[in-house]
PDB file of C-alpha atoms in Angstrom:
ATOM      1  CA  MET A   1     -17.950   6.448 -18.460  1.00  0.00           C
ATOM      2  CA  ASP A   2     -18.537  10.133 -18.984  1.00  0.00           C
ATOM      3  CA  MET A   3     -15.224  10.954 -20.568  1.00  0.00           C
ATOM      4  CA  GLU A   4     -13.050  10.468 -23.583  1.00  0.00           C
ATOM      5  CA  GLN A   5     -10.270   8.042 -22.715  1.00  0.00           C
ATOM      6  CA  ILE A   6      -7.123   7.559 -24.767  1.00  0.00           C
ATOM      7  CA  PRO A   7      -6.290   3.995 -25.896  1.00  0.00           C
ATOM      8  CA  VAL A   8      -3.742   2.390 -23.595  1.00  0.00           C
ATOM      9  CA  SER A   9      -0.846   0.352 -24.950  1.00  0.00           C
ATOM     10  CA  LYS A  10       0.090  -3.008 -23.481  1.00  0.00           C
ATOM     11  CA  ALA A  11       3.624  -1.695 -22.989  1.00  0.00           C
ATOM     12  CA  LEU A  12       2.351   1.005 -20.604  1.00  0.00           C
ATOM     13  CA  LEU A  13       0.326  -1.563 -18.670  1.00  0.00           C
ATOM     14  CA  ILE A  14       3.330  -3.907 -18.385  1.00  0.00           C
ATOM     15  CA  LEU A  15       5.555  -1.036 -17.250  1.00  0.00           C
ATOM     16  CA  ASN A  16       3.116  -0.076 -14.495  1.00  0.00           C
ATOM     17  CA  CYS A  17       2.771  -3.730 -13.440  1.00  0.00           C
ATOM     18  CA  LEU A  18       6.559  -3.957 -13.076  1.00  0.00           C
ATOM     19  CA  LEU A  19       6.706  -0.715 -11.076  1.00  0.00           C
ATOM     20  CA  LEU A  20       3.962  -2.016  -8.804  1.00  0.00           C
ATOM     21  CA  ALA A  21       5.762  -5.339  -8.286  1.00  0.00           C
ATOM     22  CA  VAL A  22       9.122  -3.726  -7.474  1.00  0.00           C
ATOM     23  CA  GLY A  23       7.538  -1.193  -5.127  1.00  0.00           C
ATOM     24  CA  ALA A  24       5.292  -3.673  -3.318  1.00  0.00           C
ATOM     25  CA  CYS A  25       8.164  -6.034  -2.485  1.00  0.00           C
ATOM     26  CA  GLY A  26      10.925  -3.480  -1.996  1.00  0.00           C
ATOM     27  CA  GLY A  27       8.924  -0.937  -0.012  1.00  0.00           C
ATOM     28  CA  GLU A  28       7.704  -3.385   2.602  1.00  0.00           C
ATOM     29  CA  LEU A  29      11.042  -5.176   3.037  1.00  0.00           C
ATOM     30  CA  LEU A  30      13.044  -1.940   3.261  1.00  0.00           C
ATOM     31  CA  THR A  31      10.606  -0.417   5.755  1.00  0.00           C
ATOM     32  CA  ARG A  32      10.970  -3.488   7.937  1.00  0.00           C
ATOM     33  CA  LEU A  33      14.783  -3.176   7.684  1.00  0.00           C
ATOM     34  CA  TYR A  34      14.480   0.388   9.001  1.00  0.00           C
ATOM     35  CA  PHE A  35      12.735  -0.867  12.152  1.00  0.00           C
ATOM     36  CA  LEU A  36      14.995  -3.904  12.538  1.00  0.00           C
ATOM     37  CA  GLN A  37      18.128  -1.753  12.603  1.00  0.00           C
ATOM     38  CA  GLY A  38      16.927   0.694  15.241  1.00  0.00           C
ATOM     39  CA  GLY A  39      14.452   2.974  13.468  1.00  0.00           C
ATOM     40  CA  LYS A  40      11.469   3.887  15.649  1.00  0.00           C
ATOM     41  CA  ARG A  41       9.712   6.814  13.977  1.00  0.00           C
ATOM     42  CA  ILE A  42       6.366   5.560  12.688  1.00  0.00           C
ATOM     43  CA  TRP A  43       5.224   8.934  11.363  1.00  0.00           C
ATOM     44  CA  PHE A  44       8.539   9.340   9.536  1.00  0.00           C
ATOM     45  CA  SER A  45       8.188   5.858   8.087  1.00  0.00           C
ATOM     46  CA  SER A  46       4.677   6.642   6.868  1.00  0.00           C
ATOM     47  CA  TRP A  47       6.003   9.910   5.425  1.00  0.00           C
ATOM     48  CA  LEU A  48       8.532   7.888   3.414  1.00  0.00           C
ATOM     49  CA  GLU A  49       5.630   5.947   1.935  1.00  0.00           C
ATOM     50  CA  GLN A  50       4.297   9.161   0.460  1.00  0.00           C
ATOM     51  CA  ARG A  51       4.680   9.869  -3.237  1.00  0.00           C
ATOM     52  CA  ARG A  52       6.628  12.928  -4.253  1.00  0.00           C
ATOM     53  CA  PRO A  53       5.311  15.207  -7.015  1.00  0.00           C
ATOM     54  CA  HIS A  54       6.922  14.648 -10.413  1.00  0.00           C
ATOM     55  CA  ALA A  55       8.574  17.209 -12.609  1.00  0.00           C
ATOM     56  CA  MET A  56       5.978  18.214 -15.195  1.00  0.00           C
ATOM     57  CA  ASP A  57       5.684  20.751 -17.946  1.00  0.00           C
ATOM     58  CA  PRO A  58       4.090  23.897 -16.417  1.00  0.00           C
ATOM     59  CA  ALA A  59       1.781  23.979 -19.418  1.00  0.00           C
ATOM     60  CA  ASP A  60       0.336  20.663 -18.228  1.00  0.00           C
ATOM     61  CA  PHE A  61      -0.538  21.932 -14.754  1.00  0.00           C
ATOM     62  CA  PHE A  62      -4.090  22.516 -13.569  1.00  0.00           C
ATOM     63  CA  LEU A  63      -5.831  20.385 -16.149  1.00  0.00           C
ATOM     64  CA  MET A  64      -8.272  19.113 -13.544  1.00  0.00           C
ATOM     65  CA  LYS A  65     -11.485  20.879 -12.690  1.00  0.00           C
ATOM     66  CA  PRO A  66     -12.246  21.921  -9.053  1.00  0.00           C
ATOM     67  CA  PRO A  67     -14.478  18.906  -8.196  1.00  0.00           C
ATOM     68  CA  LEU A  68     -11.747  16.552  -9.406  1.00  0.00           C
ATOM     69  CA  PHE A  69      -9.187  18.422  -7.304  1.00  0.00           C
ATOM     70  CA  ILE A  70     -11.332  18.193  -4.150  1.00  0.00           C
ATOM     71  CA  VAL A  71     -11.909  14.443  -4.523  1.00  0.00           C
ATOM     72  CA  SER A  72      -8.204  13.857  -5.275  1.00  0.00           C
ATOM     73  CA  ALA A  73      -7.276  15.795  -2.135  1.00  0.00           C
ATOM     74  CA  PHE A  74      -9.727  13.727  -0.077  1.00  0.00           C
ATOM     75  CA  ILE A  75      -8.263  10.469  -1.406  1.00  0.00           C
ATOM     76  CA  GLY A  76      -4.802  11.821  -0.590  1.00  0.00           C
ATOM     77  CA  LEU A  77      -5.760  12.357   3.061  1.00  0.00           C
ATOM     78  CA  ILE A  78      -7.141   8.810   3.271  1.00  0.00           C
ATOM     79  CA  THR A  79      -3.916   7.522   1.723  1.00  0.00           C
ATOM     80  CA  GLY A  80      -1.908   9.347   4.379  1.00  0.00           C
ATOM     81  CA  LEU A  81      -3.925   7.582   7.083  1.00  0.00           C
ATOM     82  CA  VAL A  82      -3.455   4.232   5.315  1.00  0.00           C
ATOM     83  CA  ASP A  83       0.314   4.722   5.274  1.00  0.00           C
ATOM     84  CA  TYR A  84       0.383   5.533   8.993  1.00  0.00           C
ATOM     85  CA  LEU A  85      -1.625   2.392   9.810  1.00  0.00           C
ATOM     86  CA  TYR A  86       0.588   0.326   7.522  1.00  0.00           C
ATOM     87  CA  ALA A  87       3.827   1.676   9.037  1.00  0.00           C
ATOM     88  CA  SER A  88       2.486   0.933  12.519  1.00  0.00           C
ATOM     89  CA  GLY A  89       1.805  -2.647  11.472  1.00  0.00           C
ATOM     90  CA  ILE A  90       5.267  -3.166   9.980  1.00  0.00           C
ATOM     91  CA  ALA A  91       6.818  -1.761  13.174  1.00  0.00           C
ATOM     92  CA  HIS A  92       5.098  -4.410  15.311  1.00  0.00           C
ATOM     93  CA  LEU A  93       4.868  -7.455  13.021  1.00  0.00           C
ATOM     94  CA  LEU A  94       7.081  -9.735  10.965  1.00  0.00           C
ATOM     95  CA  VAL A  95       7.148  -9.017   7.221  1.00  0.00           C
ATOM     96  CA  SER A  96       5.636 -12.402   6.428  1.00  0.00           C
ATOM     97  CA  THR A  97       2.802 -11.768   8.893  1.00  0.00           C
ATOM     98  CA  VAL A  98       2.095  -8.325   7.435  1.00  0.00           C
ATOM     99  CA  SER A  99       2.054  -9.766   3.915  1.00  0.00           C
ATOM    100  CA  LEU A 100      -0.459 -12.449   4.849  1.00  0.00           C
ATOM    101  CA  ILE A 101      -2.767  -9.910   6.521  1.00  0.00           C
ATOM    102  CA  ILE A 102      -2.503  -7.558   3.557  1.00  0.00           C
ATOM    103  CA  ALA A 103      -3.707 -10.423   1.352  1.00  0.00           C
ATOM    104  CA  SER A 104      -7.196  -9.606   2.629  1.00  0.00           C
ATOM    105  CA  ARG A 105      -6.952  -6.354   0.648  1.00  0.00           C
ATOM    106  CA  LEU A 106      -8.065  -8.172  -2.503  1.00  0.00           C
ATOM    107  CA  ALA A 107     -11.312  -9.165  -0.805  1.00  0.00           C
ATOM    108  CA  PHE A 108     -12.039  -5.601   0.295  1.00  0.00           C
ATOM    109  CA  THR A 109     -11.091  -4.214  -3.093  1.00  0.00           C
ATOM    110  CA  ALA A 110     -13.502  -6.660  -4.745  1.00  0.00           C
ATOM    111  CA  GLY A 111     -16.286  -5.693  -2.354  1.00  0.00           C
ATOM    112  CA  PHE A 112     -15.815  -1.941  -2.698  1.00  0.00           C
ATOM    113  CA  ALA A 113     -15.372  -2.278  -6.476  1.00  0.00           C
ATOM    114  CA  TYR A 114     -18.749  -4.005  -6.637  1.00  0.00           C
ATOM    115  CA  PHE A 115     -20.499  -1.118  -4.898  1.00  0.00           C
ATOM    116  CA  LEU A 116     -18.505   1.782  -6.339  1.00  0.00           C
ATOM    117  CA  VAL A 117     -17.796   0.792  -9.952  1.00  0.00           C
ATOM    118  CA  LYS A 118     -20.290  -2.076 -10.398  1.00  0.00           C
ATOM    119  CA  GLN A 119     -17.574  -4.682 -10.779  1.00  0.00           C
ATOM    120  CA  LYS A 120     -18.764  -8.262 -11.313  1.00  0.00           C
ATOM    121  CA  PHE A 121     -19.113 -10.063  -7.968  1.00  0.00           C
ATOM    122  CA  ASP A 122     -19.939 -13.760  -8.288  1.00  0.00           C
ATOM    123  CA  TYR A 123     -19.502 -17.011  -6.361  1.00  0.00           C
ATOM    124  CA  TYR A 124     -15.745 -17.036  -6.889  1.00  0.00           C
ATOM    125  CA  SER A 125     -15.389 -13.515  -5.508  1.00  0.00           C
ATOM    126  CA  ILE A 126     -17.462 -14.450  -2.455  1.00  0.00           C
ATOM    127  CA  ASN A 127     -15.292 -17.527  -1.950  1.00  0.00           C
ATOM    128  CA  THR A 128     -12.203 -15.330  -2.183  1.00  0.00           C
ATOM    129  CA  VAL A 129     -13.540 -12.966   0.500  1.00  0.00           C
ATOM    130  CA  PHE A 130     -14.195 -15.910   2.808  1.00  0.00           C
ATOM    131  CA  LEU A 131     -10.809 -17.583   2.288  1.00  0.00           C
ATOM    132  CA  LEU A 132      -8.712 -14.410   2.611  1.00  0.00           C
ATOM    133  CA  THR A 133     -10.603 -13.340   5.728  1.00  0.00           C
ATOM    134  CA  LEU A 134     -10.173 -16.825   7.196  1.00  0.00           C
ATOM    135  CA  GLY A 135      -6.456 -16.728   6.380  1.00  0.00           C
ATOM    136  CA  ALA A 136      -6.013 -13.446   8.228  1.00  0.00           C
ATOM    137  CA  GLY A 137      -8.163 -14.723  11.112  1.00  0.00           C
ATOM    138  CA  VAL A 138      -5.901 -17.743  11.580  1.00  0.00           C
ATOM    139  CA  LEU A 139      -2.973 -15.406  12.234  1.00  0.00           C
ATOM    140  CA  ALA A 140      -5.002 -13.280  14.632  1.00  0.00           C
ATOM    141  CA  LEU A 141      -6.054 -16.250  16.774  1.00  0.00           C
ATOM    142  CA  HIS A 142      -2.683 -18.050  16.811  1.00  0.00           C
ATOM    143  CA  THR A 143       0.081 -15.650  17.807  1.00  0.00           C
ATOM    144  CA  ASP A 144       2.721 -18.196  18.890  1.00  0.00           C
ATOM    145  CA  GLY A 145       5.726 -18.002  16.561  1.00  0.00           C
ATOM    146  CA  ASN A 146       4.361 -14.942  14.776  1.00  0.00           C
ATOM    147  CA  MET A 147       5.516 -12.307  17.258  1.00  0.00           C
ATOM    148  CA  LEU A 148       8.755 -10.352  17.268  1.00  0.00           C
ATOM    149  CA  LEU A 149      11.355 -11.151  19.912  1.00  0.00           C
ATOM    150  CA  GLY A 150      10.374  -9.460  23.168  1.00  0.00           C
ATOM    151  CA  GLU A 151       6.977  -8.365  21.860  1.00  0.00           C
ATOM    152  CA  SER A 152       3.883  -8.722  24.035  1.00  0.00           C
ATOM    153  CA  LYS A 153       0.611 -10.208  22.840  1.00  0.00           C
ATOM    154  CA  ASN A 154      -1.051  -6.782  23.172  1.00  0.00           C
ATOM    155  CA  GLU A 155       1.561  -5.243  20.871  1.00  0.00           C
ATOM    156  CA  TYR A 156       0.997  -8.043  18.367  1.00  0.00           C
ATOM    157  CA  VAL A 157      -2.773  -7.493  18.431  1.00  0.00           C
ATOM    158  CA  PHE A 158      -2.229  -3.745  18.016  1.00  0.00           C
ATOM    159  CA  GLY A 159       0.007  -4.318  14.983  1.00  0.00           C
ATOM    160  CA  PHE A 160      -2.484  -6.799  13.549  1.00  0.00           C
ATOM    161  CA  LEU A 161      -5.406  -4.375  13.890  1.00  0.00           C
ATOM    162  CA  MET A 162      -3.428  -1.487  12.385  1.00  0.00           C
ATOM    163  CA  THR A 163      -2.373  -3.603   9.395  1.00  0.00           C
ATOM    164  CA  PHE A 164      -5.879  -4.964   8.927  1.00  0.00           C
ATOM    165  CA  GLY A 165      -7.253  -1.417   9.075  1.00  0.00           C
ATOM    166  CA  ALA A 166      -4.767  -0.345   6.402  1.00  0.00           C
ATOM    167  CA  SER A 167      -5.903  -3.276   4.264  1.00  0.00           C
ATOM    168  CA  VAL A 168      -9.573  -2.277   4.559  1.00  0.00           C
ATOM    169  CA  LEU A 169      -8.953   1.392   3.822  1.00  0.00           C
ATOM    170  CA  TYR A 170      -6.656   0.760   0.865  1.00  0.00           C
ATOM    171  CA  GLY A 171      -9.196  -1.715  -0.464  1.00  0.00           C
ATOM    172  CA  PHE A 172     -11.547   1.279  -0.512  1.00  0.00           C
ATOM    173  CA  VAL A 173      -9.019   3.677  -2.061  1.00  0.00           C
ATOM    174  CA  LEU A 174      -8.287   1.622  -5.195  1.00  0.00           C
ATOM    175  CA  PRO A 175     -11.913   1.443  -6.444  1.00  0.00           C
ATOM    176  CA  LEU A 176     -12.403   5.058  -5.375  1.00  0.00           C
ATOM    177  CA  VAL A 177      -9.597   6.110  -7.724  1.00  0.00           C
ATOM    178  CA  GLU A 178     -11.201   4.072 -10.519  1.00  0.00           C
ATOM    179  CA  LEU A 179     -14.534   5.762  -9.787  1.00  0.00           C
ATOM    180  CA  LEU A 180     -12.770   9.115  -9.959  1.00  0.00           C
ATOM    181  CA  TYR A 181     -11.536   8.309 -13.462  1.00  0.00           C
ATOM    182  CA  ASN A 182     -14.963   7.074 -14.537  1.00  0.00           C
ATOM    183  CA  LYS A 183     -16.870  10.088 -13.255  1.00  0.00           C
ATOM    184  CA  ALA A 184     -14.417  12.757 -14.363  1.00  0.00           C
ATOM    185  CA  LYS A 185     -16.314  15.057 -16.719  1.00  0.00           C
ATOM    186  CA  GLN A 186     -13.221  15.733 -18.791  1.00  0.00           C
ATOM    187  CA  ARG A 187     -10.701  13.943 -20.966  1.00  0.00           C
ATOM    188  CA  VAL A 188      -8.627  11.524 -18.890  1.00  0.00           C
ATOM    189  CA  ASP A 189      -5.151  10.879 -20.277  1.00  0.00           C
ATOM    190  CA  TYR A 190      -1.920   9.877 -18.585  1.00  0.00           C
ATOM    191  CA  THR A 191      -0.948  13.519 -18.008  1.00  0.00           C
ATOM    192  CA  LEU A 192      -4.132  14.121 -16.041  1.00  0.00           C
ATOM    193  CA  VAL A 193      -3.538  10.865 -14.152  1.00  0.00           C
ATOM    194  CA  MET A 194      -0.111  12.174 -13.098  1.00  0.00           C
ATOM    195  CA  GLU A 195      -1.672  15.458 -11.999  1.00  0.00           C
ATOM    196  CA  ILE A 196      -4.246  13.579  -9.922  1.00  0.00           C
ATOM    197  CA  GLN A 197      -1.381  11.584  -8.427  1.00  0.00           C
ATOM    198  CA  MET A 198       0.469  14.815  -7.629  1.00  0.00           C
ATOM    199  CA  VAL A 199      -2.516  16.248  -5.738  1.00  0.00           C
ATOM    200  CA  MET A 200      -3.041  12.990  -3.849  1.00  0.00           C
ATOM    201  CA  CYS A 201       0.606  12.771  -2.812  1.00  0.00           C
ATOM    202  CA  LEU A 202       0.622  16.433  -1.758  1.00  0.00           C
ATOM    203  CA  PHE A 203      -2.261  16.017   0.684  1.00  0.00           C
ATOM    204  CA  ALA A 204      -1.033  12.625   1.915  1.00  0.00           C
ATOM    205  CA  THR A 205       2.369  14.203   2.592  1.00  0.00           C
ATOM    206  CA  ILE A 206       0.733  17.143   4.405  1.00  0.00           C
ATOM    207  CA  PHE A 207      -1.171  14.661   6.595  1.00  0.00           C
ATOM    208  CA  CYS A 208       1.991  12.772   7.578  1.00  0.00           C
ATOM    209  CA  THR A 209       4.085  15.947   7.912  1.00  0.00           C
ATOM    210  CA  VAL A 210       1.652  17.291  10.500  1.00  0.00           C
ATOM    211  CA  GLY A 211       1.999  13.986  12.348  1.00  0.00           C
ATOM    212  CA  MET A 212       5.785  14.280  12.230  1.00  0.00           C
ATOM    213  CA  ILE A 213       5.668  17.826  13.599  1.00  0.00           C
ATOM    214  CA  VAL A 214       3.363  16.860  16.467  1.00  0.00           C
ATOM    215  CA  ASN A 215       5.563  13.839  17.242  1.00  0.00           C
ATOM    216  CA  ASN A 216       8.811  15.890  17.029  1.00  0.00           C
ATOM    217  CA  ASP A 217      10.229  13.562  14.373  1.00  0.00           C
ATOM    218  CA  PHE A 218      12.174  16.287  12.589  1.00  0.00           C
ATOM    219  CA  LYS A 219      14.186  16.973  15.767  1.00  0.00           C
ATOM    220  CA  VAL A 220      14.859  13.285  16.470  1.00  0.00           C
ATOM    221  CA  ILE A 221      15.854  12.087  12.961  1.00  0.00           C
ATOM    222  CA  PRO A 222      19.511  13.322  13.111  1.00  0.00           C
ATOM    223  CA  ARG A 223      20.032  11.534  16.444  1.00  0.00           C
ATOM    224  CA  GLU A 224      18.337   8.401  15.165  1.00  0.00           C
ATOM    225  CA  ALA A 225      20.639   8.432  12.128  1.00  0.00           C
ATOM    226  CA  ARG A 226      23.739   8.605  14.348  1.00  0.00           C
ATOM    227  CA  GLU A 227      22.487   5.711  16.495  1.00  0.00           C
ATOM    228  CA  PHE A 228      21.342   3.564  13.552  1.00  0.00           C
ATOM    229  CA  GLU A 229      22.937   0.099  13.746  1.00  0.00           C
ATOM    230  CA  LEU A 230      24.060   0.131  10.100  1.00  0.00           C
ATOM    231  CA  GLY A 231      25.646   3.574  10.429  1.00  0.00           C
ATOM    232  CA  GLU A 232      24.591   7.147   9.710  1.00  0.00           C
ATOM    233  CA  THR A 233      25.419   7.088   5.983  1.00  0.00           C
ATOM    234  CA  LYS A 234      23.533   3.848   5.378  1.00  0.00           C
ATOM    235  CA  TYR A 235      20.599   5.284   7.335  1.00  0.00           C
ATOM    236  CA  TYR A 236      20.133   8.078   4.814  1.00  0.00           C
ATOM    237  CA  VAL A 237      20.785   5.727   1.877  1.00  0.00           C
ATOM    238  CA  LEU A 238      18.095   3.393   3.209  1.00  0.00           C
ATOM    239  CA  VAL A 239      15.693   6.309   3.627  1.00  0.00           C
ATOM    240  CA  ILE A 240      16.220   7.414   0.009  1.00  0.00           C
ATOM    241  CA  ILE A 241      15.910   3.913  -1.459  1.00  0.00           C
ATOM    242  CA  THR A 242      12.794   3.227   0.619  1.00  0.00           C
ATOM    243  CA  GLY A 243      11.194   6.429  -0.660  1.00  0.00           C
ATOM    244  CA  ILE A 244      11.993   5.455  -4.264  1.00  0.00           C
ATOM    245  CA  ALA A 245      10.519   1.975  -3.761  1.00  0.00           C
ATOM    246  CA  TRP A 246       7.249   3.355  -2.407  1.00  0.00           C
ATOM    247  CA  GLN A 247       7.178   5.869  -5.253  1.00  0.00           C
ATOM    248  CA  CYS A 248       7.348   2.972  -7.729  1.00  0.00           C
ATOM    249  CA  TYR A 249       4.559   1.237  -5.836  1.00  0.00           C
ATOM    250  CA  PHE A 250       2.142   4.147  -5.972  1.00  0.00           C
ATOM    251  CA  ILE A 251       2.838   5.129  -9.584  1.00  0.00           C
ATOM    252  CA  GLY A 252       2.430   1.489 -10.584  1.00  0.00           C
ATOM    253  CA  ALA A 253      -0.839   1.068  -8.659  1.00  0.00           C
ATOM    254  CA  ILE A 254      -2.384   4.261 -10.064  1.00  0.00           C
ATOM    255  CA  GLY A 255      -1.072   3.411 -13.548  1.00  0.00           C
ATOM    256  CA  VAL A 256      -2.555  -0.096 -13.507  1.00  0.00           C
ATOM    257  CA  ILE A 257      -5.931   1.337 -12.469  1.00  0.00           C
ATOM    258  CA  PHE A 258      -5.742   3.793 -15.379  1.00  0.00           C
ATOM    259  CA  CYS A 259      -4.680   1.106 -17.859  1.00  0.00           C
ATOM    260  CA  SER A 260      -7.041  -1.614 -16.602  1.00  0.00           C
ATOM    261  CA  SER A 261      -8.901  -1.672 -13.270  1.00  0.00           C
ATOM    262  CA  SER A 262      -8.541  -1.400  -9.513  1.00  0.00           C
ATOM    263  CA  LEU A 263      -9.087  -5.153  -9.221  1.00  0.00           C
ATOM    264  CA  LEU A 264      -6.102  -5.944 -11.448  1.00  0.00           C
ATOM    265  CA  SER A 265      -3.986  -3.691  -9.244  1.00  0.00           C
ATOM    266  CA  ALA A 266      -5.146  -5.594  -6.148  1.00  0.00           C
ATOM    267  CA  ILE A 267      -4.601  -8.951  -7.878  1.00  0.00           C
ATOM    268  CA  ILE A 268      -0.976  -8.103  -8.703  1.00  0.00           C
ATOM    269  CA  ILE A 269      -0.381  -7.135  -5.068  1.00  0.00           C
ATOM    270  CA  ALA A 270      -1.942 -10.436  -3.941  1.00  0.00           C
ATOM    271  CA  VAL A 271       0.143 -12.443  -6.431  1.00  0.00           C
ATOM    272  CA  LEU A 272       3.285 -11.027  -4.793  1.00  0.00           C
ATOM    273  CA  LEU A 273       2.260 -12.449  -1.409  1.00  0.00           C
ATOM    274  CA  PRO A 274       4.328 -15.670  -1.590  1.00  0.00           C
ATOM    275  CA  VAL A 275       7.297 -13.716  -2.988  1.00  0.00           C
ATOM    276  CA  LYS A 276       7.368 -11.377   0.016  1.00  0.00           C
ATOM    277  CA  VAL A 277       6.928 -14.246   2.461  1.00  0.00           C
ATOM    278  CA  VAL A 278       9.864 -16.138   0.927  1.00  0.00           C
ATOM    279  CA  PHE A 279      12.056 -12.992   0.884  1.00  0.00           C
ATOM    280  CA  ALA A 280      11.260 -12.371   4.567  1.00  0.00           C
ATOM    281  CA  VAL A 281      12.296 -15.917   5.471  1.00  0.00           C
ATOM    282  CA  ILE A 282      15.518 -15.663   3.416  1.00  0.00           C
ATOM    283  CA  PHE A 283      16.728 -12.146   4.245  1.00  0.00           C
ATOM    284  CA  TYR A 284      15.340 -11.622   7.757  1.00  0.00           C
ATOM    285  CA  ASP A 285      15.486 -15.239   8.948  1.00  0.00           C
ATOM    286  CA  GLU A 286      11.820 -15.160   9.918  1.00  0.00           C
ATOM    287  CA  LYS A 287      10.281 -18.448  11.029  1.00  0.00           C
ATOM    288  CA  PHE A 288       7.809 -19.999   8.636  1.00  0.00           C
ATOM    289  CA  THR A 289       5.456 -21.623  11.134  1.00  0.00           C
ATOM    290  CA  ALA A 290       2.719 -24.157  10.427  1.00  0.00           C
ATOM    291  CA  ILE A 291       0.104 -21.466  11.116  1.00  0.00           C
ATOM    292  CA  LYS A 292       1.679 -19.213   8.489  1.00  0.00           C
ATOM    293  CA  GLY A 293       1.673 -22.151   6.114  1.00  0.00           C
ATOM    294  CA  VAL A 294      -2.073 -22.603   6.646  1.00  0.00           C
ATOM    295  CA  SER A 295      -2.680 -18.872   6.239  1.00  0.00           C
ATOM    296  CA  LEU A 296      -0.577 -18.782   3.056  1.00  0.00           C
ATOM    297  CA  ALA A 297      -2.416 -21.806   1.646  1.00  0.00           C
ATOM    298  CA  LEU A 298      -5.807 -20.204   2.348  1.00  0.00           C
ATOM    299  CA  SER A 299      -4.669 -16.905   0.812  1.00  0.00           C
ATOM    300  CA  LEU A 300      -3.353 -18.612  -2.327  1.00  0.00           C
ATOM    301  CA  TRP A 301      -6.535 -20.702  -2.537  1.00  0.00           C
ATOM    302  CA  GLY A 302      -8.566 -17.504  -2.378  1.00  0.00           C
ATOM    303  CA  LEU A 303      -6.412 -15.879  -5.042  1.00  0.00           C
ATOM    304  CA  ILE A 304      -6.714 -18.878  -7.376  1.00  0.00           C
ATOM    305  CA  SER A 305     -10.456 -18.927  -6.815  1.00  0.00           C
ATOM    306  CA  TYR A 306     -10.706 -15.257  -7.732  1.00  0.00           C
ATOM    307  CA  LEU A 307      -8.528 -15.612 -10.845  1.00  0.00           C
ATOM    308  CA  TYR A 308     -10.562 -18.620 -11.964  1.00  0.00           C
ATOM    309  CA  GLY A 309     -13.775 -16.639 -11.724  1.00  0.00           C
ATOM    310  CA  ILE A 310     -12.711 -13.564 -13.708  1.00  0.00           C
TER     311      ILE A 310
END
């Protein structure tokens, strides 16, 4: 690692783990609520997943060197695409289905981490890749009971592919961020991490804003708010809370990578899988079919296998 890195306290790691947990559960459930209650703007939903720049001391600005800025901007654009794919998946799939597909992210993160940051990749990791991929494949091949009311099989397949694509790309982003920290030819502290996050969120937001402009979302949002089933006021409250939840998610994910590794970040997300599935069944009255049970069992088996091997 060609840099001087400041010792990280366990308290900071725990804080970022909590932020990641709150954001991962809250962001996905709230985004699904937006679509359930009449929201239809996918680009707007992906824009809400973007991370807003934080207030920082002007003296702390521009610590990064140009190569670091360029790579951060590139990762930001990829993140914008990931959020669009993810929002498209949530719009067409049940929360529990999305969560089970996203479980495959751990496998992709492990694979990319092996190639990008030379992470250990042994029998247990290979077993995890197989089990998580099999778990997602079970859902893809057995659509009965997993589709939304009135949804066609083609729409289900589209949502599945978009969510799976988001899982693959985000599995690439996490190790890429870790590689960015490792290869930075300058001192990496939490202030620089926040500046990197600011650049990433800026370019991700630009990506989704362009999509919103092309799709005329800015003109439609006021009308959508008036027609929202929960009411106009609750529409804007939901939008704000959803944005805050996704902000917690991203800060937590980037923070965990800084404090530990991209794999730990992916593991925490995978650990939350059963929590999100249970919440979806409780709050949105989603059916927990036998196929989902098999997929959940395979995903948890893969997770346990991975944790046992580290």
